Amino acid sequence: TRTPAPDMAGVVAALESAMANGAPGAMARYSGPDGTRARAVGVRDRESGAAMDTRARFRIGSVSKTFSSVVLLQLVEEGRLKLDAPVNRYLEGLLPDDRITVRHLLTHRSGLADYTDAMFDQTVPGFEAVRNRVFSYRELLDLSLAEPRTTEPGAAYKYSNANFVVVGMLIEKLTGRPVADAYQRRVIKPLGLRDTAYVHPDTRIKGTHVRGYLHPDEAGAPLVDSTEQTVSWAQSAGAVISNTADLNTFTGALMRGRLLSPATLEAMTTVTPTDATGTRFYGLGLRRYDLSCGTQVYGHTGTVQGFYTYAFSTRDGRRSLSALANTSNRGSANTALGGTLEAAFCGKKPA
Ligand SMILES: CC1(C)S[C@@H]2[C@H](NC(=O)CCCC[C@H](NC(=O)C[NH3+])C(=O)[O-])C(=O)N2[C@H]1C(=O)[O-]
């Protein structure tokens, strides 16, 4: 079937809608068979007024989960662990239920509670309380285990950051090295992602970057500059920094089979529904969105204080889109930003 050209006017309209809904700025980059197109609106820094810059780095939040999933799946390929084995076989006595498997972590079906619900119940106070804190994986897992489990192992999809904290613990146990080394050696270096790094606990974003702005819960309250933080509350669940070009390289290379074997990639892209819409799915550390034109795109979304991200590619890896709005705690801006996917992958709507 003919590949529709991206509707870049539609992409810009989605970026402008994200601004109209509270983002100081937004940007998107489409990479396809006929080249790359990048667009930016608004500012990356409200203080200096510096314009949003399509080369600038930013926090990608849970798009980091796909990086972590790739590393763990490479370890599965190397025979270091089995997807359907209990986590406790590799991290003895860690979890209170031997039935929780490695696959349950990657598919958010473990039942481990998400400690960030309580941590960020009050958005700005919760953020200020942790923005300079450094947590151990163990401390984060204990926060999760202090709450009731949300489901019997494997029984239902229930998104939880705790799952990818345990994924980080597995990576460090099996490789004997910090997760940063695994991302560098297994993903960043092989793909030449020069603007991508796992940064923890340093709070700075090095080089030209986007500043992030958090909406407080109180209507009309001024934006909070949330750019500098340790992201220690997330780590292997959310502490990667990247830019739109590297994200498109990453999702495109992943779907082209440059990081995982065809069989493993098939397992990773085998999905189950995450809601009742019939258009949103989750595989192994990977989302699938089914767009209105029938195109299915694979990748992940990210929400970290001050940064909304989308990073998706077609299953053949030939077309990728990444998008960023430098705000958060404002669902309407996130939904607006998501409009870049339809515009980029489905092209101009028929008149
Ligand atoms: C499933 C999600 C949306 S949440 C999960 C992870 N981000 C977090 O867990 C942070 C949640 C608090 C963020 C904060 N919100 C509040 O504090 C609300 N009180 C804000 O908007 O900045 C990520 O990233 N994932 C997104 C994903 O996977 O798309």
PDB file of N, CA, C and O and ligand atoms in Angstrom, residues 60-63 65 114 116 120-123 159 161 214 217 233 287 300-306 308 328-330, ligand 1:
ATOM      1  N   ILE A  60      12.942  11.808  28.730  1.00  0.00           N
ATOM      2  CA  ILE A  60      11.963  11.038  27.959  1.00  0.00           C
ATOM      3  C   ILE A  60      11.052  10.192  28.856  1.00  0.00           C
ATOM      4  O   ILE A  60      10.172   9.488  28.356  1.00  0.00           O
ATOM      5  N   GLY A  61      11.256  10.257  30.181  1.00  0.00           N
ATOM      6  CA  GLY A  61      10.345   9.548  31.087  1.00  0.00           C
ATOM      7  C   GLY A  61      10.252   8.067  30.737  1.00  0.00           C
ATOM      8  O   GLY A  61      11.271   7.418  30.464  1.00  0.00           O
ATOM      9  N   SER A  62       9.034   7.567  30.656  1.00  0.00           N
ATOM     10  CA  SER A  62       8.855   6.118  30.495  1.00  0.00           C
ATOM     11  C   SER A  62       9.202   5.568  29.136  1.00  0.00           C
ATOM     12  O   SER A  62       9.159   4.347  28.933  1.00  0.00           O
ATOM     13  N   VAL A  63       9.570   6.411  28.186  1.00  0.00           N
ATOM     14  CA  VAL A  63      10.162   5.854  26.962  1.00  0.00           C
ATOM     15  C   VAL A  63      11.414   5.077  27.362  1.00  0.00           C
ATOM     16  O   VAL A  63      11.814   4.113  26.695  1.00  0.00           O
ATOM     17  N   LYS A  65      11.515   2.921  29.545  1.00  0.00           N
ATOM     18  CA  LYS A  65      11.120   1.526  29.798  1.00  0.00           C
ATOM     19  C   LYS A  65      11.411   0.649  28.576  1.00  0.00           C
ATOM     20  O   LYS A  65      11.741  -0.533  28.715  1.00  0.00           O
ATOM     21  N   ASP A 114       1.974   0.628  42.052  1.00  0.00           N
ATOM     22  CA  ASP A 114       2.786   1.747  41.568  1.00  0.00           C
ATOM     23  C   ASP A 114       2.910   2.782  42.687  1.00  0.00           C
ATOM     24  O   ASP A 114       1.977   3.521  42.983  1.00  0.00           O
ATOM     25  N   THR A 116       4.262   5.546  42.715  1.00  0.00           N
ATOM     26  CA  THR A 116       4.216   6.966  42.338  1.00  0.00           C
ATOM     27  C   THR A 116       2.817   7.551  42.501  1.00  0.00           C
ATOM     28  O   THR A 116       2.646   8.767  42.548  1.00  0.00           O
ATOM     29  N   PHE A 120       3.159  11.083  44.182  1.00  0.00           N
ATOM     30  CA  PHE A 120       2.807  12.308  43.445  1.00  0.00           C
ATOM     31  C   PHE A 120       1.320  12.621  43.541  1.00  0.00           C
ATOM     32  O   PHE A 120       0.769  13.292  42.667  1.00  0.00           O
ATOM     33  N   ASP A 121       0.693  12.150  44.627  1.00  0.00           N
ATOM     34  CA  ASP A 121      -0.741  12.444  44.787  1.00  0.00           C
ATOM     35  C   ASP A 121      -0.963  13.953  44.777  1.00  0.00           C
ATOM     36  O   ASP A 121      -1.861  14.463  44.123  1.00  0.00           O
ATOM     37  N   GLN A 122      -0.096  14.674  45.505  1.00  0.00           N
ATOM     38  CA  GLN A 122      -0.083  16.144  45.400  1.00  0.00           C
ATOM     39  C   GLN A 122       1.102  16.514  44.511  1.00  0.00           C
ATOM     40  O   GLN A 122       2.258  16.354  44.914  1.00  0.00           O
ATOM     41  N   THR A 123       0.811  17.006  43.333  1.00  0.00           N
ATOM     42  CA  THR A 123       1.794  17.104  42.267  1.00  0.00           C
ATOM     43  C   THR A 123       3.071  17.859  42.650  1.00  0.00           C
ATOM     44  O   THR A 123       4.174  17.297  42.578  1.00  0.00           O
ATOM     45  N   TYR A 159      -0.558  -0.887  34.856  1.00  0.00           N
ATOM     46  CA  TYR A 159       0.723  -0.207  34.691  1.00  0.00           C
ATOM     47  C   TYR A 159       1.345   0.112  36.051  1.00  0.00           C
ATOM     48  O   TYR A 159       0.655   0.592  36.945  1.00  0.00           O
ATOM     49  N   ASN A 161       5.286   1.552  37.655  1.00  0.00           N
ATOM     50  CA  ASN A 161       6.718   1.834  37.581  1.00  0.00           C
ATOM     51  C   ASN A 161       7.538   0.789  38.321  1.00  0.00           C
ATOM     52  O   ASN A 161       8.683   0.506  37.936  1.00  0.00           O
ATOM     53  N   LEU A 214       6.053  22.362  35.108  1.00  0.00           N
ATOM     54  CA  LEU A 214       5.027  21.527  35.740  1.00  0.00           C
ATOM     55  C   LEU A 214       3.826  22.385  36.144  1.00  0.00           C
ATOM     56  O   LEU A 214       4.013  23.438  36.785  1.00  0.00           O
ATOM     57  N   ASP A 217      -1.447  21.594  40.840  1.00  0.00           N
ATOM     58  CA  ASP A 217      -2.840  21.123  40.871  1.00  0.00           C
ATOM     59  C   ASP A 217      -3.822  22.287  40.996  1.00  0.00           C
ATOM     60  O   ASP A 217      -4.948  22.212  40.494  1.00  0.00           O
ATOM     61  N   TRP A 233      13.355   8.612  41.582  1.00  0.00           N
ATOM     62  CA  TRP A 233      12.086   7.900  41.851  1.00  0.00           C
ATOM     63  C   TRP A 233      11.749   6.948  40.700  1.00  0.00           C
ATOM     64  O   TRP A 233      10.862   6.112  40.831  1.00  0.00           O
ATOM     65  N   ARG A 287       4.480  -0.039  23.710  1.00  0.00           N
ATOM     66  CA  ARG A 287       3.073   0.226  23.429  1.00  0.00           C
ATOM     67  C   ARG A 287       2.803   0.013  21.938  1.00  0.00           C
ATOM     68  O   ARG A 287       3.709   0.186  21.105  1.00  0.00           O
ATOM     69  N   HIS A 300       6.674   4.091  22.786  1.00  0.00           N
ATOM     70  CA  HIS A 300       6.288   4.345  24.180  1.00  0.00           C
ATOM     71  C   HIS A 300       5.986   5.834  24.362  1.00  0.00           C
ATOM     72  O   HIS A 300       6.359   6.666  23.522  1.00  0.00           O
ATOM     73  N   THR A 301       5.293   6.113  25.438  1.00  0.00           N
ATOM     74  CA  THR A 301       5.000   7.489  25.829  1.00  0.00           C
ATOM     75  C   THR A 301       5.761   7.774  27.125  1.00  0.00           C
ATOM     76  O   THR A 301       6.209   6.837  27.801  1.00  0.00           O
ATOM     77  N   GLY A 302       5.901   9.047  27.413  1.00  0.00           N
ATOM     78  CA  GLY A 302       6.611   9.420  28.640  1.00  0.00           C
ATOM     79  C   GLY A 302       5.968  10.618  29.298  1.00  0.00           C
ATOM     80  O   GLY A 302       5.526  11.552  28.607  1.00  0.00           O
ATOM     81  N   THR A 303       5.886  10.543  30.618  1.00  0.00           N
ATOM     82  CA  THR A 303       5.415  11.689  31.422  1.00  0.00           C
ATOM     83  C   THR A 303       6.358  11.816  32.609  1.00  0.00           C
ATOM     84  O   THR A 303       6.357  10.956  33.494  1.00  0.00           O
ATOM     85  N   VAL A 304       7.223  12.836  32.574  1.00  0.00           N
ATOM     86  CA  VAL A 304       8.076  13.128  33.731  1.00  0.00           C
ATOM     87  C   VAL A 304       7.885  14.617  33.973  1.00  0.00           C
ATOM     88  O   VAL A 304       7.574  15.365  33.030  1.00  0.00           O
ATOM     89  N   GLN A 305       8.057  15.042  35.231  1.00  0.00           N
ATOM     90  CA  GLN A 305       7.666  16.405  35.574  1.00  0.00           C
ATOM     91  C   GLN A 305       8.217  17.419  34.559  1.00  0.00           C
ATOM     92  O   GLN A 305       9.420  17.570  34.415  1.00  0.00           O
ATOM     93  N   GLY A 306       7.306  18.059  33.829  1.00  0.00           N
ATOM     94  CA  GLY A 306       7.678  19.088  32.864  1.00  0.00           C
ATOM     95  C   GLY A 306       7.903  18.605  31.457  1.00  0.00           C
ATOM     96  O   GLY A 306       8.208  19.407  30.562  1.00  0.00           O
ATOM     97  N   TYR A 308       6.310  15.874  28.351  1.00  0.00           N
ATOM     98  CA  TYR A 308       5.464  14.850  27.719  1.00  0.00           C
ATOM     99  C   TYR A 308       6.172  14.408  26.440  1.00  0.00           C
ATOM    100  O   TYR A 308       6.576  15.243  25.626  1.00  0.00           O
ATOM    101  N   SER A 328       3.729  19.209  31.934  1.00  0.00           N
ATOM    102  CA  SER A 328       3.066  17.979  32.377  1.00  0.00           C
ATOM    103  C   SER A 328       2.058  18.351  33.463  1.00  0.00           C
ATOM    104  O   SER A 328       1.915  19.517  33.814  1.00  0.00           O
ATOM    105  N   ASN A 329       1.369  17.292  33.958  1.00  0.00           N
ATOM    106  CA  ASN A 329       0.206  17.485  34.824  1.00  0.00           C
ATOM    107  C   ASN A 329      -0.855  18.319  34.136  1.00  0.00           C
ATOM    108  O   ASN A 329      -1.535  19.147  34.758  1.00  0.00           O
ATOM    109  N   ARG A 330      -0.954  18.144  32.848  1.00  0.00           N
ATOM    110  CA  ARG A 330      -1.979  18.838  32.050  1.00  0.00           C
ATOM    111  C   ARG A 330      -2.389  17.902  30.920  1.00  0.00           C
ATOM    112  O   ARG A 330      -1.822  17.936  29.829  1.00  0.00           O
TER     113      ARG A 330
HETATM  114  C1  LIG B   1       1.656   5.826  32.312  1.00  0.00           C
HETATM  115  C2  LIG B   1       2.289   7.208  32.414  1.00  0.00           C
HETATM  116  C3  LIG B   1       1.314   8.303  31.994  1.00  0.00           C
HETATM  117  S1  LIG B   1       2.848   7.482  34.100  1.00  0.00           S
HETATM  118  C4  LIG B   1       4.363   6.665  33.880  1.00  0.00           C
HETATM  119  C5  LIG B   1       5.644   7.425  34.152  1.00  0.00           C
HETATM  120  N1  LIG B   1       5.549   8.669  34.829  1.00  0.00           N
HETATM  121  C6  LIG B   1       5.261   8.717  36.147  1.00  0.00           C
HETATM  122  O1  LIG B   1       5.005   7.729  36.801  1.00  0.00           O
HETATM  123  C7  LIG B   1       5.172  10.099  36.743  1.00  0.00           C
HETATM  124  C8  LIG B   1       3.756  10.316  37.245  1.00  0.00           C
HETATM  125  C9  LIG B   1       3.579  11.696  37.841  1.00  0.00           C
HETATM  126  C10 LIG B   1       3.801  12.768  36.836  1.00  0.00           C
HETATM  127  C11 LIG B   1       3.157  14.083  37.264  1.00  0.00           C
HETATM  128  N2  LIG B   1       1.755  13.947  37.629  1.00  0.00           N
HETATM  129  C12 LIG B   1       1.322  14.153  38.887  1.00  0.00           C
HETATM  130  O2  LIG B   1       2.074  14.446  39.792  1.00  0.00           O
HETATM  131  C13 LIG B   1      -0.146  13.978  39.110  1.00  0.00           C
HETATM  132  N3  LIG B   1      -0.514  14.215  40.494  1.00  0.00           N
HETATM  133  C14 LIG B   1       3.244  15.005  36.059  1.00  0.00           C
HETATM  134  O3  LIG B   1       2.258  15.043  35.278  1.00  0.00           O
HETATM  135  O4  LIG B   1       4.320  15.600  35.882  1.00  0.00           O
HETATM  136  C15 LIG B   1       5.767   7.552  32.675  1.00  0.00           C
HETATM  137  O5  LIG B   1       6.441   8.244  31.997  1.00  0.00           O
HETATM  138  N4  LIG B   1       4.644   6.784  32.432  1.00  0.00           N
HETATM  139  C16 LIG B   1       3.608   7.320  31.618  1.00  0.00           C
HETATM  140  C17 LIG B   1       3.543   6.583  30.276  1.00  0.00           C
HETATM  141  O6  LIG B   1       3.998   5.433  30.246  1.00  0.00           O
HETATM  142  O7  LIG B   1       3.005   7.203  29.346  1.00  0.00           O
END
